[in-house]
Amino acid sequence: MLNYLWGFMILAGITYGAFQGKMQAITEALLNSAKEGVSLCVTMAGIAALWCGIMEIAQRSGLIAWMEQKMRPILRFLFPGIPKNHPVLQDISVNMISNFLGLGWAATPAGLRAMDGLRQMNEERCKKYGGTPNAASNEMCTFLIINISSLQLIPVNIIAYRSQYGSVNPTAILGPAIAATAVSTGVAVLFCKMMDRRNR
């Protein structure tokens, strides 16, 4: 649907510009946009490589494991249905820590592994106690909602975008970003707990 919508908007804009005699301006805008797109991709690729490398170093040095241990009380509160030492808790921890640091690129692989682990856990639970294995469990829904709301201490993406486009103070977004994501995460946790209690 979105492909049709964007296609229509592009064709409508080009057609309108042609009737107005502004094809040269349209061509210049297309070339400038393509140039900016490539430049932004190169910039973001460098930032992604840097922070993914930092996350890999943190994981190999044991920092992620240490942070995961410190997060255990939070994880027990958010995911009471997951056994205490289940391996999926480490993937959830890596995902949450990466999102907390604004590293969506590093969070995605861990998030996919965590969701796959939660799916397998749900299938095993359904075989043992009955239920619909294809339906998302409470833990899967909670993880997805927490992942989407994503409390961020350092919004790396937004800072990079602001820097790329010449912002005088790219880090000025820190305060509003922390406040906005803290509210969204708080509401997400409250919603998850309310739905969990209602389902039980």
Short mmCIF file of C-alpha atoms in Angstrom, two decimals:
data_model
loop_
_atom_site.label_atom_id
_atom_site.label_comp_id
_atom_site.label_asym_id
_atom_site.label_seq_id
_atom_site.Cartn_x
_atom_site.Cartn_y
_atom_site.Cartn_z
CA MET A 1 0.00 0.00 0.00
CA LEU A 2 2.77 2.43 0.93
CA ASN A 3 4.55 1.69 -2.37
CA TYR A 4 1.45 2.81 -4.27
CA LEU A 5 1.10 5.89 -2.08
CA TRP A 6 4.71 6.97 -2.54
CA GLY A 7 4.60 6.17 -6.24
CA PHE A 8 1.49 8.31 -6.66
CA MET A 9 3.02 11.22 -4.73
CA ILE A 10 6.23 11.11 -6.82
CA LEU A 11 4.36 10.92 -10.12
CA ALA A 12 1.97 13.69 -9.07
CA GLY A 13 4.87 15.94 -8.08
CA ILE A 14 6.78 15.35 -11.33
CA THR A 15 3.65 15.84 -13.41
CA TYR A 16 2.77 19.09 -11.61
CA GLY A 17 6.35 20.35 -11.99
CA ALA A 18 6.31 19.51 -15.72
CA PHE A 19 3.09 21.46 -16.27
CA GLN A 20 4.56 24.40 -14.34
CA GLY A 21 7.72 24.36 -16.47
CA LYS A 22 10.02 23.48 -13.55
CA MET A 23 11.61 20.28 -14.82
CA GLN A 24 15.11 21.72 -14.35
CA ALA A 25 14.37 22.42 -10.66
CA ILE A 26 12.95 18.90 -10.26
CA THR A 27 16.07 17.36 -11.84
CA GLU A 28 18.35 19.41 -9.57
CA ALA A 29 16.31 18.41 -6.52
CA LEU A 30 16.51 14.72 -7.46
CA LEU A 31 20.29 14.87 -7.92
CA ASN A 32 20.83 16.81 -4.68
CA SER A 33 18.59 14.40 -2.75
CA ALA A 34 20.46 11.41 -4.16
CA LYS A 35 23.78 13.00 -3.18
CA GLU A 36 22.56 13.73 0.36
CA GLY A 37 21.16 10.21 0.67
CA VAL A 38 24.51 8.61 -0.21
CA SER A 39 26.38 10.98 2.12
CA LEU A 40 24.00 10.21 4.99
CA CYS A 41 24.30 6.45 4.40
CA VAL A 42 28.11 6.64 4.51
CA THR A 43 27.98 8.68 7.73
CA MET A 44 25.50 6.34 9.41
CA ALA A 45 27.45 3.27 8.27
CA GLY A 46 30.55 4.61 10.00
CA ILE A 47 28.63 5.34 13.20
CA ALA A 48 26.95 1.92 13.09
CA ALA A 49 30.33 0.20 12.64
CA LEU A 50 31.82 2.15 15.55
CA TRP A 51 29.04 1.43 18.04
CA CYS A 52 28.53 -2.19 16.97
CA GLY A 53 32.26 -2.67 17.50
CA ILE A 54 32.03 -1.08 20.94
CA MET A 55 29.14 -3.42 21.82
CA GLU A 56 31.17 -6.43 20.63
CA ILE A 57 34.11 -5.36 22.79
CA ALA A 58 31.76 -4.85 25.75
CA GLN A 59 30.30 -8.32 25.23
CA ARG A 60 33.69 -10.06 24.95
CA SER A 61 35.10 -8.20 27.95
CA GLY A 62 32.26 -9.39 30.15
CA LEU A 63 30.70 -5.95 30.61
CA ILE A 64 27.40 -7.06 29.04
CA ALA A 65 27.28 -10.13 31.31
CA TRP A 66 27.92 -7.90 34.34
CA MET A 67 25.18 -5.49 33.27
CA GLU A 68 22.85 -8.42 32.67
CA GLN A 69 23.40 -9.59 36.27
CA LYS A 70 22.56 -6.09 37.50
CA MET A 71 19.42 -6.10 35.35
CA ARG A 72 18.11 -9.41 36.72
CA PRO A 73 15.65 -7.77 39.19
CA ILE A 74 14.20 -5.64 36.37
CA LEU A 75 13.95 -8.66 34.07
CA ARG A 76 12.24 -10.71 36.81
CA PHE A 77 9.72 -7.90 37.24
CA LEU A 78 9.07 -7.51 33.52
CA PHE A 79 9.17 -11.22 32.61
CA PRO A 80 8.02 -13.26 35.62
CA GLY A 81 7.13 -16.21 33.37
CA ILE A 82 10.73 -16.78 32.20
CA PRO A 83 12.77 -19.24 34.34
CA LYS A 84 15.51 -17.62 36.42
CA ASN A 85 18.61 -18.69 34.46
CA HIS A 86 17.08 -19.15 31.02
CA PRO A 87 19.49 -18.23 28.15
CA VAL A 88 16.90 -15.96 26.54
CA LEU A 89 17.40 -13.47 29.39
CA GLN A 90 20.88 -12.65 28.08
CA ASP A 91 19.52 -11.80 24.61
CA ILE A 92 16.80 -9.66 26.17
CA SER A 93 19.45 -7.90 28.28
CA VAL A 94 21.69 -7.19 25.27
CA ASN A 95 18.70 -5.85 23.34
CA MET A 96 17.59 -3.57 26.19
CA ILE A 97 21.13 -2.31 26.88
CA SER A 98 21.69 -1.58 23.18
CA ASN A 99 18.40 0.32 22.96
CA PHE A 100 19.24 2.17 26.17
CA LEU A 101 22.45 3.38 24.54
CA GLY A 102 20.59 4.26 21.33
CA LEU A 103 22.24 1.47 19.31
CA GLY A 104 19.31 0.11 17.32
CA TRP A 105 21.69 -1.68 14.91
CA ALA A 106 23.26 -3.68 17.73
CA ALA A 107 19.87 -4.29 19.36
CA THR A 108 18.25 -5.93 16.33
CA PRO A 109 20.19 -9.24 16.22
CA ALA A 110 19.78 -9.76 19.97
CA GLY A 111 16.09 -8.88 19.69
CA LEU A 112 15.55 -11.46 16.96
CA ARG A 113 17.33 -14.13 18.99
CA ALA A 114 15.30 -13.20 22.08
CA MET A 115 12.01 -13.38 20.20
CA ASP A 116 12.95 -16.75 18.72
CA GLY A 117 13.81 -18.03 22.19
CA LEU A 118 10.51 -16.76 23.58
CA ARG A 119 8.69 -18.46 20.70
CA GLN A 120 10.34 -21.79 21.46
CA MET A 121 9.53 -21.38 25.15
CA ASN A 122 5.90 -20.68 24.27
CA GLU A 123 5.71 -23.77 22.05
CA GLU A 124 7.13 -25.97 24.83
CA ARG A 125 4.68 -24.49 27.33
CA CYS A 126 1.75 -25.10 24.99
CA LYS A 127 2.79 -28.73 24.47
CA LYS A 128 2.97 -29.24 28.21
CA TYR A 129 -0.06 -27.30 29.42
CA GLY A 130 -2.10 -26.80 26.27
CA GLY A 131 -2.78 -23.62 24.38
CA THR A 132 -2.21 -22.07 20.98
CA PRO A 133 1.50 -22.18 20.03
CA ASN A 134 0.99 -19.73 17.16
CA ALA A 135 -0.39 -17.05 19.51
CA ALA A 136 2.08 -14.63 21.10
CA SER A 137 2.74 -15.22 24.79
CA ASN A 138 2.64 -12.51 27.46
CA GLU A 139 6.44 -12.46 27.49
CA MET A 140 6.62 -12.00 23.71
CA CYS A 141 4.13 -9.11 23.82
CA THR A 142 5.92 -7.48 26.76
CA PHE A 143 9.30 -7.76 25.05
CA LEU A 144 7.95 -6.29 21.82
CA ILE A 145 6.29 -3.36 23.59
CA ILE A 146 9.38 -2.62 25.72
CA ASN A 147 11.55 -2.86 22.61
CA ILE A 148 9.34 -0.42 20.71
CA SER A 149 9.07 2.13 23.54
CA SER A 150 12.85 1.85 24.08
CA LEU A 151 14.17 4.06 26.88
CA GLN A 152 17.25 5.82 25.43
CA LEU A 153 20.05 7.53 27.30
CA ILE A 154 22.01 8.45 24.17
CA PRO A 155 19.93 8.81 20.96
CA VAL A 156 22.87 8.14 18.63
CA ASN A 157 20.77 8.14 15.45
CA ILE A 158 19.18 11.54 16.06
CA ILE A 159 22.49 13.11 17.12
CA ALA A 160 24.10 11.78 13.92
CA TYR A 161 21.27 13.13 11.76
CA ARG A 162 21.44 16.55 13.43
CA SER A 163 25.21 16.65 13.02
CA GLN A 164 24.96 15.60 9.36
CA TYR A 165 22.54 18.42 8.59
CA GLY A 166 24.57 21.14 10.29
CA SER A 167 22.96 21.50 13.70
CA VAL A 168 24.80 23.99 15.92
CA ASN A 169 24.28 21.77 18.97
CA PRO A 170 23.49 18.18 17.90
CA THR A 171 23.36 16.90 21.50
CA ALA A 172 20.67 19.38 22.55
CA ILE A 173 18.17 16.59 21.90
CA LEU A 174 19.47 14.55 24.88
CA GLY A 175 17.15 15.97 27.56
CA PRO A 176 13.91 15.82 25.53
CA ALA A 177 14.81 12.36 24.18
CA ILE A 178 15.40 10.93 27.66
CA ALA A 179 12.16 12.47 28.95
CA ALA A 180 10.07 11.29 25.99
CA THR A 181 11.43 7.72 25.99
CA ALA A 182 11.18 7.49 29.79
CA VAL A 183 7.48 8.38 29.58
CA SER A 184 6.86 5.98 26.68
CA THR A 185 8.66 3.13 28.48
CA GLY A 186 6.81 3.83 31.73
CA VAL A 187 3.47 3.73 29.94
CA ALA A 188 4.53 0.54 28.13
CA VAL A 189 5.45 -1.22 31.40
CA LEU A 190 2.19 -0.12 33.02
CA PHE A 191 0.18 -1.35 30.04
CA CYS A 192 1.99 -4.72 30.01
CA LYS A 193 1.38 -5.26 33.71
CA MET A 194 -2.29 -4.35 33.40
CA MET A 195 -2.78 -6.74 30.47
CA ASP A 196 -0.81 -9.48 32.22
CA ARG A 197 -2.99 -9.18 35.32
CA ARG A 198 -6.17 -9.19 33.22
CA ASN A 199 -5.07 -12.29 31.27
CA ARG A 200 -4.28 -14.13 34.46
#
